[in-house]
Amino acid sequence: MAADYPDIDIAPLIDHALLNPTATADQVQQCCEQADRFQFATVCVYPTHVRQAAELLHGKKPQVCTVIGFPTGATTSAVKLYEAQEAVDNGATELDVVINLGWLKAGKTEQLHREIAEICEATGKTVKVILETTLLTDAEKRLAAEICMDAGAAFLKTSTGWNGGATVADVKLLKEVAKDRVGIKASGGIRTIEQAFDLIMAGATRLGTSRGPELIRQRDNLDKEAVDLEG
């Protein structure tokens, strides 16, 4: 491993995402096979694919994650709650929930807290709140993080990937706010192993990416280069 990067196995940190709206059942199967082969933390698929993913990964290490209120967060609380409960009934064990950004911007903190708390309490599953950090000021990021942690969220997640992606600066900010009380998921635009390691070193404990297998290949190449240099 290159000296500037940690000698860790990133596979258990990866949520292997398939969030292309044109995704087919065959692609979901391939995604699950890859997650099992590389021993990723989860596959992250749309709610319509949760049952298939849960059946394919039954008895295997990777868990099934899905997205709620994705990608805008602007559906009603009742719809998000139903979507979350149905996903759990279909086999999801982790839920990535997009917060209502309009409420945050308008200062409707009680509604925001109530929405996340209801999902956490009703499902009892791992809830990762998507803050969409690229659309927020630093003050709004801090406020949203505190509200969501107080509501029971297990992870603070940077982005959907639809409005830009994770940055080292945002991961560091969320890490500072979280103070190790919850996990930090960096997501969106992670294309290289160098990016992945930079985000991990900044404090990310989970990585959301559709390029998991490629990141593993890049990591293996770094290992090979390090061995060649030592030799």
Short mmCIF file of C-alpha atoms in Angstrom, two decimals:
data_model
loop_
_atom_site.label_atom_id
_atom_site.label_comp_id
_atom_site.label_asym_id
_atom_site.label_seq_id
_atom_site.Cartn_x
_atom_site.Cartn_y
_atom_site.Cartn_z
CA MET A 1 0.00 0.00 0.00
CA ALA A 2 1.23 3.48 -0.84
CA ALA A 3 2.69 5.13 2.25
CA ASP A 4 0.22 8.03 2.15
CA TYR A 5 -2.83 5.80 2.50
CA PRO A 6 -4.08 3.49 5.27
CA ASP A 7 -3.58 -0.23 4.95
CA ILE A 8 -7.23 -1.17 5.41
CA ASP A 9 -9.78 -3.30 3.64
CA ILE A 10 -12.33 -0.88 2.21
CA ALA A 11 -14.80 -3.55 1.06
CA PRO A 12 -16.69 -3.73 4.39
CA LEU A 13 -17.20 0.04 4.23
CA ILE A 14 -18.87 0.09 0.81
CA ASP A 15 -22.59 0.46 0.13
CA HIS A 16 -22.66 -0.89 -3.43
CA ALA A 17 -25.20 1.38 -5.10
CA LEU A 18 -27.43 0.70 -8.08
CA LEU A 19 -29.58 3.81 -8.25
CA ASN A 20 -29.91 4.20 -11.99
CA PRO A 21 -33.65 4.69 -12.68
CA THR A 22 -33.37 2.33 -15.67
CA ALA A 23 -31.90 -0.52 -13.60
CA THR A 24 -33.21 -3.96 -14.54
CA ALA A 25 -33.65 -7.16 -12.56
CA ASP A 26 -30.55 -8.58 -14.27
CA GLN A 27 -28.51 -5.59 -13.13
CA VAL A 28 -29.81 -5.97 -9.58
CA GLN A 29 -28.71 -9.61 -9.66
CA GLN A 30 -25.25 -8.60 -10.87
CA CYS A 31 -25.02 -5.93 -8.16
CA CYS A 32 -25.89 -8.49 -5.47
CA GLU A 33 -23.41 -11.02 -6.86
CA GLN A 34 -20.67 -8.39 -6.78
CA ALA A 35 -21.56 -7.40 -3.22
CA ASP A 36 -21.34 -11.03 -2.13
CA ARG A 37 -18.08 -11.63 -4.01
CA PHE A 38 -16.32 -8.60 -2.54
CA GLN A 39 -18.12 -8.72 0.83
CA PHE A 40 -19.45 -5.19 0.67
CA ALA A 41 -21.48 -3.84 3.59
CA THR A 42 -24.68 -3.53 1.58
CA VAL A 43 -26.27 -3.20 -1.79
CA CYS A 44 -28.26 0.02 -2.08
CA VAL A 45 -31.16 -0.25 -4.51
CA TYR A 46 -34.47 1.45 -5.16
CA PRO A 47 -37.44 0.24 -3.08
CA THR A 48 -38.90 -1.59 -6.06
CA HIS A 49 -35.83 -3.87 -6.10
CA VAL A 50 -35.60 -4.54 -2.36
CA ARG A 51 -37.48 -7.84 -2.34
CA GLN A 52 -35.33 -9.26 -5.15
CA ALA A 53 -32.12 -8.13 -3.46
CA ALA A 54 -33.21 -9.56 -0.12
CA GLU A 55 -33.94 -12.93 -1.71
CA LEU A 56 -30.61 -12.98 -3.54
CA LEU A 57 -28.64 -12.05 -0.42
CA HIS A 58 -30.54 -14.19 2.06
CA GLY A 59 -28.05 -15.81 4.43
CA LYS A 60 -25.15 -13.81 2.99
CA LYS A 61 -23.07 -11.08 4.63
CA PRO A 62 -24.10 -8.00 2.59
CA GLN A 63 -27.25 -6.30 3.85
CA VAL A 64 -29.97 -4.66 1.78
CA CYS A 65 -30.17 -0.88 1.86
CA THR A 66 -32.72 1.27 0.06
CA VAL A 67 -33.45 4.96 -0.41
CA ILE A 68 -36.47 6.79 1.00
CA GLY A 69 -37.83 10.06 -0.40
CA PHE A 70 -35.11 9.88 -3.03
CA PRO A 71 -33.69 12.04 -4.51
CA THR A 72 -35.43 15.27 -3.40
CA GLY A 73 -36.74 14.54 0.09
CA ALA A 74 -39.85 16.53 -0.76
CA THR A 75 -42.48 13.82 -0.43
CA THR A 76 -44.77 14.00 2.59
CA SER A 77 -43.88 12.47 5.92
CA ALA A 78 -46.71 9.95 5.61
CA VAL A 79 -45.42 8.80 2.23
CA LYS A 80 -41.84 8.49 3.51
CA LEU A 81 -43.00 6.52 6.54
CA TYR A 82 -45.03 4.12 4.41
CA GLU A 83 -42.16 3.75 1.94
CA ALA A 84 -39.78 2.96 4.79
CA GLN A 85 -42.10 0.45 6.44
CA GLU A 86 -42.82 -1.30 3.14
CA ALA A 87 -39.09 -1.50 2.38
CA VAL A 88 -38.46 -3.14 5.75
CA ASP A 89 -41.32 -5.57 5.16
CA ASN A 90 -39.66 -6.48 1.85
CA GLY A 91 -36.29 -7.15 3.49
CA ALA A 92 -34.39 -3.87 3.79
CA THR A 93 -32.29 -3.49 6.94
CA GLU A 94 -30.81 -0.06 6.20
CA LEU A 95 -32.68 3.04 5.02
CA ASP A 96 -31.07 6.11 3.42
CA VAL A 97 -33.62 8.87 3.98
CA VAL A 98 -33.44 12.22 2.21
CA ILE A 99 -34.34 15.02 4.61
CA ASN A 100 -36.84 17.71 3.69
CA LEU A 101 -34.46 20.44 2.61
CA GLY A 102 -37.24 23.01 2.27
CA TRP A 103 -38.17 22.54 5.90
CA LEU A 104 -34.55 22.96 6.94
CA LYS A 105 -34.16 26.15 4.90
CA ALA A 106 -37.42 27.51 6.35
CA GLY A 107 -36.45 26.75 9.93
CA LYS A 108 -39.15 24.09 10.39
CA THR A 109 -36.92 22.06 12.66
CA GLU A 110 -39.71 20.39 14.64
CA GLN A 111 -41.25 18.91 11.49
CA LEU A 112 -37.84 17.72 10.30
CA HIS A 113 -37.11 16.08 13.64
CA ARG A 114 -40.53 14.45 13.82
CA GLU A 115 -40.26 12.97 10.32
CA ILE A 116 -36.90 11.30 10.96
CA ALA A 117 -37.85 10.18 14.48
CA GLU A 118 -41.03 8.51 13.22
CA ILE A 119 -39.10 6.50 10.63
CA CYS A 120 -36.44 5.48 13.15
CA GLU A 121 -38.99 4.46 15.75
CA ALA A 122 -41.41 2.70 13.40
CA THR A 123 -38.81 0.62 11.57
CA GLY A 124 -36.14 0.01 14.21
CA LYS A 125 -33.60 -0.23 11.40
CA THR A 126 -30.37 1.58 10.58
CA VAL A 127 -31.36 5.00 9.26
CA LYS A 128 -28.86 7.10 7.35
CA VAL A 129 -30.06 10.64 6.75
CA ILE A 130 -29.04 12.23 3.46
CA LEU A 131 -28.28 15.90 4.10
CA GLU A 132 -27.43 16.88 0.49
CA THR A 133 -24.54 18.94 1.78
CA THR A 134 -23.80 20.64 -1.55
CA LEU A 135 -27.07 22.58 -1.19
CA LEU A 136 -26.50 23.69 2.40
CA THR A 137 -24.46 26.30 4.22
CA ASP A 138 -22.10 25.05 6.91
CA ALA A 139 -24.51 26.33 9.56
CA GLU A 140 -27.36 24.39 7.94
CA LYS A 141 -25.23 21.24 7.77
CA ARG A 142 -24.50 21.49 11.48
CA LEU A 143 -28.12 22.16 12.37
CA ALA A 144 -29.42 19.31 10.22
CA ALA A 145 -26.86 16.92 11.65
CA GLU A 146 -27.80 17.75 15.25
CA ILE A 147 -31.53 17.43 14.54
CA CYS A 148 -31.15 14.08 12.81
CA MET A 149 -28.85 12.62 15.43
CA ASP A 150 -31.30 13.66 18.14
CA ALA A 151 -34.08 12.00 16.13
CA GLY A 152 -32.27 8.67 16.17
CA ALA A 153 -30.33 8.53 12.90
CA ALA A 154 -27.42 6.08 12.89
CA PHE A 155 -25.47 7.78 10.08
CA LEU A 156 -25.09 11.23 8.58
CA LYS A 157 -24.79 10.91 4.80
CA THR A 158 -23.42 13.66 2.60
CA SER A 159 -25.26 13.39 -0.70
CA THR A 160 -27.64 11.70 -3.09
CA GLY A 161 -25.14 12.23 -5.90
CA TRP A 162 -27.76 14.09 -7.91
CA ASN A 163 -26.56 17.56 -6.86
CA GLY A 164 -22.84 16.97 -6.52
CA GLY A 165 -21.02 14.59 -4.25
CA ALA A 166 -19.01 14.08 -1.12
CA THR A 167 -16.09 16.31 -0.23
CA VAL A 168 -13.36 15.90 2.35
CA ALA A 169 -14.37 19.23 3.89
CA ASP A 170 -17.97 18.12 4.42
CA VAL A 171 -16.95 14.77 5.89
CA LYS A 172 -14.63 16.56 8.32
CA LEU A 173 -17.43 18.94 9.30
CA LEU A 174 -19.90 16.10 9.92
CA LYS A 175 -17.26 14.16 11.82
CA GLU A 176 -16.68 17.19 14.04
CA VAL A 177 -20.40 17.58 14.72
CA ALA A 178 -21.01 13.88 15.27
CA LYS A 179 -18.18 13.40 17.77
CA ASP A 180 -18.29 9.67 17.03
CA ARG A 181 -21.92 9.39 18.16
CA VAL A 182 -23.00 8.20 14.71
CA GLY A 183 -21.40 6.99 11.51
CA ILE A 184 -20.52 9.20 8.54
CA LYS A 185 -21.41 8.05 5.03
CA ALA A 186 -19.66 9.78 2.14
CA SER A 187 -21.56 9.37 -1.10
CA GLY A 188 -21.58 10.79 -4.59
CA GLY A 189 -18.76 11.07 -7.09
CA ILE A 190 -16.36 8.57 -5.51
CA ARG A 191 -14.51 7.27 -8.56
CA THR A 192 -10.95 6.59 -7.42
CA ILE A 193 -9.31 4.73 -4.57
CA GLU A 194 -7.44 7.92 -3.69
CA GLN A 195 -10.76 9.72 -3.20
CA ALA A 196 -12.05 6.85 -1.12
CA PHE A 197 -9.03 6.85 1.18
CA ASP A 198 -9.09 10.63 1.52
CA LEU A 199 -12.72 10.46 2.65
CA ILE A 200 -12.00 7.63 5.08
CA MET A 201 -9.07 9.52 6.55
CA ALA A 202 -11.37 12.57 6.92
CA GLY A 203 -13.79 10.49 9.00
CA ALA A 204 -16.07 8.52 6.67
CA THR A 205 -17.12 5.15 8.07
CA ARG A 206 -19.17 4.13 5.04
CA LEU A 207 -18.81 4.89 1.32
CA GLY A 208 -21.73 5.01 -1.09
CA THR A 209 -20.66 4.30 -4.64
CA SER A 210 -21.63 2.42 -7.77
CA ARG A 211 -17.95 1.76 -8.46
CA GLY A 212 -17.17 -0.63 -5.63
CA PRO A 213 -15.58 -3.38 -7.76
CA GLU A 214 -13.45 -0.82 -9.58
CA LEU A 215 -12.26 0.67 -6.28
CA ILE A 216 -11.23 -2.79 -5.10
CA ARG A 217 -9.28 -3.32 -8.33
CA GLN A 218 -7.57 0.04 -7.90
CA ARG A 219 -6.67 -0.82 -4.33
CA ASP A 220 -5.19 -4.15 -5.43
CA ASN A 221 -3.11 -2.29 -8.00
CA LEU A 222 -1.78 0.03 -5.29
CA ASP A 223 -0.84 -3.00 -3.22
CA LYS A 224 0.95 -4.53 -6.21
CA GLU A 225 2.83 -1.30 -6.91
CA ALA A 226 3.91 -1.12 -3.26
CA VAL A 227 5.19 -4.71 -3.36
CA ASP A 228 7.06 -4.01 -6.61
CA LEU A 229 8.69 -0.95 -5.05
CA GLU A 230 9.70 -2.87 -1.95
CA GLY A 231 11.07 -5.67 -4.11
#
